[in-house]
XYZ file of N, CA, C and O in Angstrom:
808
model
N 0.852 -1.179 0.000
C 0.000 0.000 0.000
C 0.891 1.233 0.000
O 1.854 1.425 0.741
N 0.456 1.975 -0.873
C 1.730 3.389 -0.834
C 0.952 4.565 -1.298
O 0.331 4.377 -2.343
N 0.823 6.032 -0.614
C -0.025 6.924 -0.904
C 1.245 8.235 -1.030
O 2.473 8.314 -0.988
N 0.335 8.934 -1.167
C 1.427 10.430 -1.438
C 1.255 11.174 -0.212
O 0.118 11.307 0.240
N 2.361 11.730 0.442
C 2.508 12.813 1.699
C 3.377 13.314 1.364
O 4.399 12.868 0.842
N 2.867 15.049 1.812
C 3.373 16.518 2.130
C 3.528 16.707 3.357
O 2.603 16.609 4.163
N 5.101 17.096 3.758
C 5.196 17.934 4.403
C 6.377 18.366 5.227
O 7.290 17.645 4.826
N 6.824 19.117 6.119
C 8.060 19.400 6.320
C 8.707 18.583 7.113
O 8.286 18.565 8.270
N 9.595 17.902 6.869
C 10.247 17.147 8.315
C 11.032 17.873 8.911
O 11.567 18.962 8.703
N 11.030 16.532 10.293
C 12.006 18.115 11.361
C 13.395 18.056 11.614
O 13.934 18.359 12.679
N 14.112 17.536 10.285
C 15.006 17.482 9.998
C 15.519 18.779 9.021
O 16.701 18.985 8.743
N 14.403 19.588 8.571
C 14.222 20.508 7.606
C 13.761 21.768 7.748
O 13.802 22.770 7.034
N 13.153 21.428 9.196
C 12.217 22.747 9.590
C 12.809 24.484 9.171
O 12.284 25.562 8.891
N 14.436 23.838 9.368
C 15.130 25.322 9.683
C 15.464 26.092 8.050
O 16.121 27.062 7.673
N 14.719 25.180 7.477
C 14.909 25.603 5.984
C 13.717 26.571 5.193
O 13.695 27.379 4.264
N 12.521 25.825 6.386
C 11.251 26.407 5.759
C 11.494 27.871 4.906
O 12.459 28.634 4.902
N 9.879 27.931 4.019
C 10.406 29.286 3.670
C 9.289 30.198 4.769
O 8.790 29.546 5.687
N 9.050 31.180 4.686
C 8.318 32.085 5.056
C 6.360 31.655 5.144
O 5.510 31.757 6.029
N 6.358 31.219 3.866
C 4.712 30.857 3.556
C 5.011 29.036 3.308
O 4.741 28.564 2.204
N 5.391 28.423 4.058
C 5.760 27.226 3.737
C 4.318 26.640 3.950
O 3.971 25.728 3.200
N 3.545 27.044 4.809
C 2.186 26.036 5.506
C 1.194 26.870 3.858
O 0.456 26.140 3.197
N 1.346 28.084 3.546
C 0.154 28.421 2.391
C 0.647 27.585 1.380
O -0.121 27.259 0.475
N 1.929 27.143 1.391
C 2.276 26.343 -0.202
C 1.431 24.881 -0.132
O 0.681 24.425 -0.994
N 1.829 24.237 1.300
C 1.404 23.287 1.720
C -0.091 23.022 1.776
O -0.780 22.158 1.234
N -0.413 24.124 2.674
C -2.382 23.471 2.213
C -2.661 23.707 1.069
O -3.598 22.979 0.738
N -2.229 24.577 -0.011
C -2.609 24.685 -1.297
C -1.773 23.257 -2.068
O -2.254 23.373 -3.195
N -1.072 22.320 -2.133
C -0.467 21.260 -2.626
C -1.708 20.122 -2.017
O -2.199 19.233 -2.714
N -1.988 20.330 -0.888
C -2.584 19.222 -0.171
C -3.999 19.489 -0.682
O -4.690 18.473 -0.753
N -4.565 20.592 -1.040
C -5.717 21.298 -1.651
C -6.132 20.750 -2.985
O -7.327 20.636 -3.255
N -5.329 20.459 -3.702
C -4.530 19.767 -5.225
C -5.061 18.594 -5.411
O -5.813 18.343 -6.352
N -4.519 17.314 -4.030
C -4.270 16.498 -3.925
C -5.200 15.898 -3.153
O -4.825 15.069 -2.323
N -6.441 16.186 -3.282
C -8.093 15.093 -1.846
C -6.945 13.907 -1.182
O -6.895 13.800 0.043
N -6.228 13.217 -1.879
C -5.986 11.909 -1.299
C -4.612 11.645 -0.835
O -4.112 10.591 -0.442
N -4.018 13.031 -0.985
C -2.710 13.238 -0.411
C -2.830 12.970 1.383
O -3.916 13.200 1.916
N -1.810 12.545 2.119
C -1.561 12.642 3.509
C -0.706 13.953 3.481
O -0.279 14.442 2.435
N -0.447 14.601 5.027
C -0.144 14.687 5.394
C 1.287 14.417 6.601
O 0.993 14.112 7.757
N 2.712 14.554 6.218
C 3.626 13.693 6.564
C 5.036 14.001 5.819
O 5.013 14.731 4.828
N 6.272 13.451 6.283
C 6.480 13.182 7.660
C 6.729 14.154 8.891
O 7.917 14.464 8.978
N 6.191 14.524 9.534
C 6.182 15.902 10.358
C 6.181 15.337 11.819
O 5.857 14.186 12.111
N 6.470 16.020 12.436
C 7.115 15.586 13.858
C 8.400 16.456 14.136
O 8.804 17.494 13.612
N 8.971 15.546 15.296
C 10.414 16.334 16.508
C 11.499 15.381 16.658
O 11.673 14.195 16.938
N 12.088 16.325 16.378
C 13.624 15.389 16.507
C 14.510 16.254 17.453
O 15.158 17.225 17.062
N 14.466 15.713 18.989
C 15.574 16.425 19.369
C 15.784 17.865 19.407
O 14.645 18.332 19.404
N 16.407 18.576 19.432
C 16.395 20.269 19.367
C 15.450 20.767 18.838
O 14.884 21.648 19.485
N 14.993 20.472 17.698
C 14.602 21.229 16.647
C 12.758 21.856 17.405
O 12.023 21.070 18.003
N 12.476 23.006 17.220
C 11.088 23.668 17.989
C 10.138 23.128 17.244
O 10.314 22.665 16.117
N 9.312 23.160 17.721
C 7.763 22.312 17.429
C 6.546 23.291 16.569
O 5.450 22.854 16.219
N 7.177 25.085 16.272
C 6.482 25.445 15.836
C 5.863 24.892 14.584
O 4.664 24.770 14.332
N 6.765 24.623 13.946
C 6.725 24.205 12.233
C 5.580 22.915 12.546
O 4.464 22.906 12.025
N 6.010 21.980 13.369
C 5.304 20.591 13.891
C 3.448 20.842 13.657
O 2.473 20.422 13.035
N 3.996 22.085 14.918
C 2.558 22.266 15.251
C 1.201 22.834 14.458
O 0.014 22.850 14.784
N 1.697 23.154 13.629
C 0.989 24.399 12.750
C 0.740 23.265 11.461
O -0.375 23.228 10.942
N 1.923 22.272 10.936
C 1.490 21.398 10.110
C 0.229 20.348 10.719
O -0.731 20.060 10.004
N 0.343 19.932 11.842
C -0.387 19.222 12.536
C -1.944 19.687 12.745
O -2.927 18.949 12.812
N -1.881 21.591 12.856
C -3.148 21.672 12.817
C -3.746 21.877 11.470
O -4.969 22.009 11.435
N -3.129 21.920 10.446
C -3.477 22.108 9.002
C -4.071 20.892 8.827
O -5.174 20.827 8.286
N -3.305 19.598 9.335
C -3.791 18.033 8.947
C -5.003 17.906 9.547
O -5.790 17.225 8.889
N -5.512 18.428 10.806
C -6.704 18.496 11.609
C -7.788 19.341 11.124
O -8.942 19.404 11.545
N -7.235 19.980 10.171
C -8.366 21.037 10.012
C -8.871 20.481 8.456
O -10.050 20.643 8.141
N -7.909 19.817 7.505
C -8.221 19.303 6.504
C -9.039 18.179 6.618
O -9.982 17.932 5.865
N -8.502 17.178 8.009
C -8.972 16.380 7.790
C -7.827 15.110 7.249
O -8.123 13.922 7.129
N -6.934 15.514 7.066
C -5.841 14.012 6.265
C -5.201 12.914 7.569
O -5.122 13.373 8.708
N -4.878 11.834 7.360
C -4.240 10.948 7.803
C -2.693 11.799 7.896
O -2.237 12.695 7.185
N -2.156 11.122 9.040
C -0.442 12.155 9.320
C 0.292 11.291 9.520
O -0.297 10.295 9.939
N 1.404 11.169 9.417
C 2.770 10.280 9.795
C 3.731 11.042 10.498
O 4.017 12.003 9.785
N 4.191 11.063 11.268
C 4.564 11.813 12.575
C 6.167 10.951 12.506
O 6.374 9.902 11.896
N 6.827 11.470 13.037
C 8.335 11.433 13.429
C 8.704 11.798 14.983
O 8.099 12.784 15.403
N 9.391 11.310 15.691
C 9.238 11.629 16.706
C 10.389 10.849 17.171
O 10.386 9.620 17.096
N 11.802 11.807 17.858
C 12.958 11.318 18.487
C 13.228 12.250 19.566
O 13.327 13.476 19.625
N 13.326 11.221 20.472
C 13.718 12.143 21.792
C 12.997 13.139 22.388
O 13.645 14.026 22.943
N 11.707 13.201 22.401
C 11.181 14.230 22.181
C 9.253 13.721 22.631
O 8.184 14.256 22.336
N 9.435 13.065 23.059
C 8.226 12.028 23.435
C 7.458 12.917 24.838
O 6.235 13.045 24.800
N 8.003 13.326 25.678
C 7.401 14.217 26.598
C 6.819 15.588 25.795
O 5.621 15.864 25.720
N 7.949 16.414 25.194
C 7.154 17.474 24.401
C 6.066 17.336 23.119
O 5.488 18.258 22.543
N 5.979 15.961 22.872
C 5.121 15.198 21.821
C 3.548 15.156 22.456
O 2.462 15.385 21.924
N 3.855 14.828 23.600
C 2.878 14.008 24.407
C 2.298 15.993 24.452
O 2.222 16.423 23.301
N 2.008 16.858 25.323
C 2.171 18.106 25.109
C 0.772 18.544 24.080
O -0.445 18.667 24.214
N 1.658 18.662 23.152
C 1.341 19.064 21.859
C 0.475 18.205 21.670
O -0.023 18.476 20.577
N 0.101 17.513 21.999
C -1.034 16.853 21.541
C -2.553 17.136 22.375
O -3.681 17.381 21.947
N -2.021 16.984 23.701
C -2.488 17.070 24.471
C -3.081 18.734 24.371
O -4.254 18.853 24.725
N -2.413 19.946 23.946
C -2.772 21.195 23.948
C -3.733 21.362 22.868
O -4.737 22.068 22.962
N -3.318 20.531 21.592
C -3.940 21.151 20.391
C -5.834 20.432 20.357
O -6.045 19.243 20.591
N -6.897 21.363 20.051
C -7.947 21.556 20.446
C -8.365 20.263 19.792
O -8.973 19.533 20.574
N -8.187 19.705 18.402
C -7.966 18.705 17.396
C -6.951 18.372 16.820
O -5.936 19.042 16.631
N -7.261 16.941 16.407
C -6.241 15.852 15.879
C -6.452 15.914 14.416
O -7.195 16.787 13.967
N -5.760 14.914 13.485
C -5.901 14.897 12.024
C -7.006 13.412 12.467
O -7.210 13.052 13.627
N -7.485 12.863 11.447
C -8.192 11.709 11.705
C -7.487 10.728 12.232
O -7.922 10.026 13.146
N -6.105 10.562 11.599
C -5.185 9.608 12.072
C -3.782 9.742 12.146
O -3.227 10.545 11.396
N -3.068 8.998 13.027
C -1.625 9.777 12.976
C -0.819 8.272 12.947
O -1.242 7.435 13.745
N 0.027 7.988 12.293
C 0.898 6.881 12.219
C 2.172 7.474 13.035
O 2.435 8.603 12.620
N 3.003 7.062 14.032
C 3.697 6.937 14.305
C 4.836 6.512 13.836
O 5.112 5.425 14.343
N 5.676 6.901 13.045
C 7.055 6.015 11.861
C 7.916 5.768 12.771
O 8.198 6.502 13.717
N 8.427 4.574 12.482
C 9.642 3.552 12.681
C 9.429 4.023 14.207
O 10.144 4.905 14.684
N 8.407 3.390 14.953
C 8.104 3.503 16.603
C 9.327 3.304 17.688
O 9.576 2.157 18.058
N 9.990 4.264 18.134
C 10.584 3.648 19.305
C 10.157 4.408 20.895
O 10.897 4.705 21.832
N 9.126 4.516 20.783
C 8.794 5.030 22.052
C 8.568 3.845 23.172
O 9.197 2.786 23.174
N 7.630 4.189 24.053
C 7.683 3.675 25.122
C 5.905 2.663 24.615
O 5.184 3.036 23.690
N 5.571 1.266 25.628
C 4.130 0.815 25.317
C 3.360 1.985 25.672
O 2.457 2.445 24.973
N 3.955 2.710 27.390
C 2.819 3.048 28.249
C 2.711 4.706 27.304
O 1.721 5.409 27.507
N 3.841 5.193 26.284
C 3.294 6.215 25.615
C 2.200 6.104 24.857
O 1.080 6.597 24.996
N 2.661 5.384 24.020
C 1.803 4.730 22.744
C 0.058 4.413 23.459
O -0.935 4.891 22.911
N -0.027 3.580 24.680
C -1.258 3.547 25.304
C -1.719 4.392 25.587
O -2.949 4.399 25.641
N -0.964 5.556 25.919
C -1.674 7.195 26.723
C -2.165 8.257 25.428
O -2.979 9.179 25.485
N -1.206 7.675 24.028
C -1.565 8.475 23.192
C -2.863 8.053 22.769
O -3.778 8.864 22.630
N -3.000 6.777 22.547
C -4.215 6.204 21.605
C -5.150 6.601 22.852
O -5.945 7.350 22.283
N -5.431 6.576 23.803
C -6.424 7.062 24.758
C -6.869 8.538 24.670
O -7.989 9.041 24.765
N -5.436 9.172 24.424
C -6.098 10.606 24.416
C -6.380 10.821 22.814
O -7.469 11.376 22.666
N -5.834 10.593 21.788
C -6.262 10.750 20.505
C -7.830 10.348 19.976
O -8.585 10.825 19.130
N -7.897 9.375 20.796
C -9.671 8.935 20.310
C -10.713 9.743 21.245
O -11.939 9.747 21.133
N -9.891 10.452 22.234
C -10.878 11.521 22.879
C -11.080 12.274 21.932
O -12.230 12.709 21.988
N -10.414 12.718 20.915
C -10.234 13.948 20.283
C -10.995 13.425 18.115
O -11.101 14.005 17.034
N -11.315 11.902 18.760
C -11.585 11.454 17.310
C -10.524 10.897 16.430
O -10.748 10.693 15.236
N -9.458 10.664 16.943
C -8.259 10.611 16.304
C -7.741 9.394 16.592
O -7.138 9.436 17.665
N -7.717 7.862 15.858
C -6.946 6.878 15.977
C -5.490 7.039 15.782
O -5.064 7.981 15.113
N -4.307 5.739 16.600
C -3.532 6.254 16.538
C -2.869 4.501 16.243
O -3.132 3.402 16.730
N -1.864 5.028 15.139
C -0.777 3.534 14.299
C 0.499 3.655 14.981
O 1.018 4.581 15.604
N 0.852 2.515 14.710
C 2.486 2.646 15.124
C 3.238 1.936 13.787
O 2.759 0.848 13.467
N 3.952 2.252 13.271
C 4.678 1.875 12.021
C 5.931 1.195 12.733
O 6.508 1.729 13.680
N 6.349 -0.210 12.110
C 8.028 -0.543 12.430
C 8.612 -0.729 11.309
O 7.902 -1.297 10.479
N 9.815 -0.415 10.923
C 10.526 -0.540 9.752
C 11.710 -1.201 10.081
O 12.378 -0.752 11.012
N 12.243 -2.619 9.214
C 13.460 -3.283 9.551
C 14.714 -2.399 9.543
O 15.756 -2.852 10.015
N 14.665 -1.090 9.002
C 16.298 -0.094 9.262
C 16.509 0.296 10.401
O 17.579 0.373 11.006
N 14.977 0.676 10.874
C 14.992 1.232 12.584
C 14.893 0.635 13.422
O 15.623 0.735 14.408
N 13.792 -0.326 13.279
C 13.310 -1.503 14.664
C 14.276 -2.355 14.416
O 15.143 -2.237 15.281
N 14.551 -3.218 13.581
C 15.082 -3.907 13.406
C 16.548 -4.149 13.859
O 17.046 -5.269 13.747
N 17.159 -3.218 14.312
C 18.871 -3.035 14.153
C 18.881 -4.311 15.258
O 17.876 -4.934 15.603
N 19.819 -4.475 15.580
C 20.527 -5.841 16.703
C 20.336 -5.030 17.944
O 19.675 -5.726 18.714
N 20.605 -3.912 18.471
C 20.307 -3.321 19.550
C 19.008 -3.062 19.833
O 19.004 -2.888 21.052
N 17.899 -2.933 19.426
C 16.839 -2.735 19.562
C 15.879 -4.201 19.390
O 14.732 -3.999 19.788
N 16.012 -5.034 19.093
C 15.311 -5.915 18.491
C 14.701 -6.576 19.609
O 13.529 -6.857 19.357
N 15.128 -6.976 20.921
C 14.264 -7.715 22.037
C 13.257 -6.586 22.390
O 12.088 -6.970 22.352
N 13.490 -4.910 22.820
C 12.718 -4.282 22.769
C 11.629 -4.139 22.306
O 10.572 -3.926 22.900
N 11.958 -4.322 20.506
C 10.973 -3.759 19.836
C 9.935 -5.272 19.546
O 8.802 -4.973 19.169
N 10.199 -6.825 19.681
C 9.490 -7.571 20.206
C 8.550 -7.572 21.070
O 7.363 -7.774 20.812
N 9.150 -7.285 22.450
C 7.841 -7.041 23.492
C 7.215 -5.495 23.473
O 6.648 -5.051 24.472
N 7.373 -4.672 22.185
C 6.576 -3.611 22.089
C 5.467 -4.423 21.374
O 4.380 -4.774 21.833
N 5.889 -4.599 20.380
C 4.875 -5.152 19.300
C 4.116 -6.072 19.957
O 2.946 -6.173 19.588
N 4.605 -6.950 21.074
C 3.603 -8.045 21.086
C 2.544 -7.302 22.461
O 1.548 -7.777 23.006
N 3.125 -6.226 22.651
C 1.843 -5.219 23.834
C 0.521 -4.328 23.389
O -0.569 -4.027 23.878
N 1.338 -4.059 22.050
C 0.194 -2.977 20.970
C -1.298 -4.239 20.560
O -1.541 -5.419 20.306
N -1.980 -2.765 20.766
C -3.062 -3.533 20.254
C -2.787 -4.018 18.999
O -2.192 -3.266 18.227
N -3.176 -5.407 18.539
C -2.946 -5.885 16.978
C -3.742 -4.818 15.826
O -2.970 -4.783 14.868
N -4.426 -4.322 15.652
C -5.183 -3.340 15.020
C -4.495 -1.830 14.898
O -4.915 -0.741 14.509
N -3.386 -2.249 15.360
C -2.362 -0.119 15.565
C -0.902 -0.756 15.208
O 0.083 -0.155 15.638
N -0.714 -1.960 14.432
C 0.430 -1.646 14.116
C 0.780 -2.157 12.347
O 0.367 -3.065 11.626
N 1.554 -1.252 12.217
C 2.088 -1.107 10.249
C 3.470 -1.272 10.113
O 4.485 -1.053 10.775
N 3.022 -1.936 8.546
C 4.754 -2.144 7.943
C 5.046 -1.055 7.511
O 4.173 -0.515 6.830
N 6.240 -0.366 7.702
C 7.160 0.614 6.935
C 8.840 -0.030 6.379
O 9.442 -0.927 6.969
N 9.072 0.303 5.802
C 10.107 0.531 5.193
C 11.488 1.000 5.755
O 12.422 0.385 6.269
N 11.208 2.700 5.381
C 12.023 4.129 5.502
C 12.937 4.153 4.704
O 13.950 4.721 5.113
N 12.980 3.612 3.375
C 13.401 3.886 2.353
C 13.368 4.453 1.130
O 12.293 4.377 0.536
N 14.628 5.222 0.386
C 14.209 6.040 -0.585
C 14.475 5.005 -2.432
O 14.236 5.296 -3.604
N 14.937 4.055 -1.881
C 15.043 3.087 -2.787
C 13.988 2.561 -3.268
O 13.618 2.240 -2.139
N 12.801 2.011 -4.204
C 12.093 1.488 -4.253
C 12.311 0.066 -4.783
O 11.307 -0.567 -5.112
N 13.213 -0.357 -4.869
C 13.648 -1.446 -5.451
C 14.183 -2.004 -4.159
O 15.125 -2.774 -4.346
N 13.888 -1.853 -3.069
C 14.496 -2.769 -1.709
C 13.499 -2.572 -0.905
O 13.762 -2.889 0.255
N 11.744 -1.897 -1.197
C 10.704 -1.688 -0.176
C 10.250 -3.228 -0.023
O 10.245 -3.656 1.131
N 9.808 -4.249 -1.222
C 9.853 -5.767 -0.846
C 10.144 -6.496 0.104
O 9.387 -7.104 0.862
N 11.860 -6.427 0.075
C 12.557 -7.125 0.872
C 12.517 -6.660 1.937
O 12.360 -7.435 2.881
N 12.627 -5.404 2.159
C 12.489 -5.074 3.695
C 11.270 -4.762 4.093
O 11.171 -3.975 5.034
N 10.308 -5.196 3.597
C 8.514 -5.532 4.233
C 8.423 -6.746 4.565
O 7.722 -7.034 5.535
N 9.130 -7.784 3.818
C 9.523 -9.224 4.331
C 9.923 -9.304 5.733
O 9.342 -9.909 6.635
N 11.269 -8.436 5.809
C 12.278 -8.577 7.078
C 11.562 -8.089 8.309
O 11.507 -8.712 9.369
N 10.940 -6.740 8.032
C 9.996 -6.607 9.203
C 8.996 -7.989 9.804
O 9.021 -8.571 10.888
N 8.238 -8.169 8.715
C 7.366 -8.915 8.707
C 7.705 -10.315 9.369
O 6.877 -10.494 10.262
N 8.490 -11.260 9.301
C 9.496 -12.248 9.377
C 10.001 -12.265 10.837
O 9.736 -13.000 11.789
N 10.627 -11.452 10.723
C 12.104 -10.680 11.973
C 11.075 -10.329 12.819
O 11.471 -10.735 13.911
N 10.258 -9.946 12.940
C 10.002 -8.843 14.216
C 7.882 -9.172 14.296
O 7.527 -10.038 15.096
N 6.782 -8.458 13.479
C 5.698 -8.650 13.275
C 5.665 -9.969 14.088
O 5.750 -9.862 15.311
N 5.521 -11.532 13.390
C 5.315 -12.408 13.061
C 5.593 -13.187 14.520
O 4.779 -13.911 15.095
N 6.796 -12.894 14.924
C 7.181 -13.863 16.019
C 7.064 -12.699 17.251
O 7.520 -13.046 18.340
N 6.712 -11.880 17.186
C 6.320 -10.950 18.555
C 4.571 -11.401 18.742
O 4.038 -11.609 19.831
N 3.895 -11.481 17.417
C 2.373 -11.611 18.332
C 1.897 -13.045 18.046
O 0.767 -13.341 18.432
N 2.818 -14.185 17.257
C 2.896 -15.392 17.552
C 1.913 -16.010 16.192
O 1.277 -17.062 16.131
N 2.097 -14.766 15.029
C 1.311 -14.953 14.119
C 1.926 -15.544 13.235
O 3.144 -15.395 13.136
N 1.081 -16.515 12.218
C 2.412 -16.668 10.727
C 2.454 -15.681 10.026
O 1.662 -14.741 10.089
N 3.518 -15.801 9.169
C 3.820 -14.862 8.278
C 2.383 -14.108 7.276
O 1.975 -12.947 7.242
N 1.990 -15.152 6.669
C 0.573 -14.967 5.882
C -0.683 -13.852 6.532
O -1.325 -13.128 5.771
N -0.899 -13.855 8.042
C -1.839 -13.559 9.227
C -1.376 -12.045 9.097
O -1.930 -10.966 8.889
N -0.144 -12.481 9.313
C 0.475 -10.683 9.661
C 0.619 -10.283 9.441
O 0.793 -9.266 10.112
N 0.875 -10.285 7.793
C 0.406 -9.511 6.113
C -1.126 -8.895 6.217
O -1.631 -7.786 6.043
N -1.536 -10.046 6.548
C -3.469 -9.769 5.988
C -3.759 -8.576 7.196
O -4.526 -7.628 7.029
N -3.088 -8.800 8.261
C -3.519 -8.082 9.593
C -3.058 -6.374 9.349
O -3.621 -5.329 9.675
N -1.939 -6.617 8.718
C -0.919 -4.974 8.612
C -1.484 -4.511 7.759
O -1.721 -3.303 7.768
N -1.961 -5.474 6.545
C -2.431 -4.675 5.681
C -4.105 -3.605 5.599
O -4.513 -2.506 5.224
N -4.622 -5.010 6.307
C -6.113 -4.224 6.858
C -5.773 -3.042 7.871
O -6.733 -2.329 8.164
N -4.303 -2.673 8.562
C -4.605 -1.708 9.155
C -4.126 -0.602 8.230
O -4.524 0.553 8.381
N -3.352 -0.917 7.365
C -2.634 -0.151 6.600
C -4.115 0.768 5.385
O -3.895 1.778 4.716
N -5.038 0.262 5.427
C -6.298 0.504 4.854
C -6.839 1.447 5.447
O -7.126 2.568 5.027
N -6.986 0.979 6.461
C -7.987 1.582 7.934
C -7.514 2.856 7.891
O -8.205 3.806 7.524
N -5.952 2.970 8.373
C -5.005 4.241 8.632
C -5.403 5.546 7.175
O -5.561 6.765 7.117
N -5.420 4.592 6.370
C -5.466 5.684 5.011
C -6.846 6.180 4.277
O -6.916 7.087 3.448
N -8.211 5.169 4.901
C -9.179 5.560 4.920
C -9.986 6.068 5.861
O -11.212 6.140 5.772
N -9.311 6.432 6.784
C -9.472 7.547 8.357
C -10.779 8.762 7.675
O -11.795 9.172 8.238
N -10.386 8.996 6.654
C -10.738 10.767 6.841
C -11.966 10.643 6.048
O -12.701 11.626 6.135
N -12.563 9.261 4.962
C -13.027 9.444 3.979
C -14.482 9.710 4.416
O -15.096 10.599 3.827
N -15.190 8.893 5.569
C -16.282 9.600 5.815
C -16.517 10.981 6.782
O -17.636 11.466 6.946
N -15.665 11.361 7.204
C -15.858 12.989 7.638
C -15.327 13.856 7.005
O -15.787 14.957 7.308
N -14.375 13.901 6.069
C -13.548 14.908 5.234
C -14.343 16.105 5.261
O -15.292 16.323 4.508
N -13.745 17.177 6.520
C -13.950 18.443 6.573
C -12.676 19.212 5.929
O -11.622 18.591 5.791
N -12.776 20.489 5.560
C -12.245 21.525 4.812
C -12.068 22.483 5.293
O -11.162 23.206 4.878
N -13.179 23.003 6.769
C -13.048 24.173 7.187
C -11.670 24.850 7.745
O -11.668 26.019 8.131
């Protein structure tokens, strides 16, 4: 499953231009079936840019993919402040905490807002992380978690939807391989058809 997303990462923020959010809702304006993404906090970088994309995604209405390093307390925050959510927010290449991830999806569906967790074999996967990111996966609700990638290659997204899938998915919630395809993928649906029966504009 693969869709199109706009938007600034916060690896980039400090580049923005001036009218970066009018270019943006007018691209996303363009695009009904565009997301919103990858936007989020990394570490230093200020949350204005974050925040302001985040309420554009809420106010459109789009599915979001969020980024988020080091930065999980001022995440938590911002969420918590902003009045509305986008319909849905994926979490990319997850390394937070279960009891975050539980506090978010609690407060996000106050607000109407389901909440994904994405794992990707470059991030979850590494040898240092891998018992971790096992007993994350096997704590998440089965219905909030997605295959990612995080690659700009498209000729290696296959293999490393396998490796997730295989490596990590499969033997954390005790599923076969086949189950945990059909399972990621129905959420991978869900996540991207979030907005289609309320799609507000205001």
């Amino acid at each position: 499953v693969a869709a199109r997303a706009f938007g600034v990462h916060p690896w980039f923020a400090d580049t923005a231009t001036k009218d970066y959010l009018e270019q943006l809702e007018a691209v996303l304006r363009n695009d009904p079936a565009a997301l919103v993404g990858e936007i989020g906090l990394d570490g230093q970088y200020e949350s204005d840019i974050f925040e302001s994309q985040l309420a554009l995604a809420a106010r459109l209405r789009r599915p979001t993919t969020v980024h988020c390093v080091g930065a999980y307390g001022h995440m938590r925050r911002v969420f918590e402040d902003a009045p509305r959510l986008p319909p849905a927010l994926a979490m990319h290449s997850y390394g937070g905490s279960f009891e975050f991830g539980r506090d978010l999806r609690n407060l996000a569906r106050a607000k109407n807002c389901e909440v994904f967790f994405g794992f990707s074999a470059t991030i979850n996967g590494r040898p240092n992380r891998r018992r971790k990111q096992l007993d994350l996966l096997a704590a998440l609700p089965a219905d909030a978690i997605l295959l990612e990638t995080d690659l700009e290659d498209a000729s290696l997204v296959d293999a490393h939807l396998r490796t997730v899938l295989h490596d990590l998915v499969a033997p954390a919630r005790g599923w076969t391989p086949d189950h945990a395809l059909e399972r990621c993928h129905h959420n991978a649906l869900a996540f991207l058809s979030s907005s289609s029966s309320s799609r507000r504009t205001d």
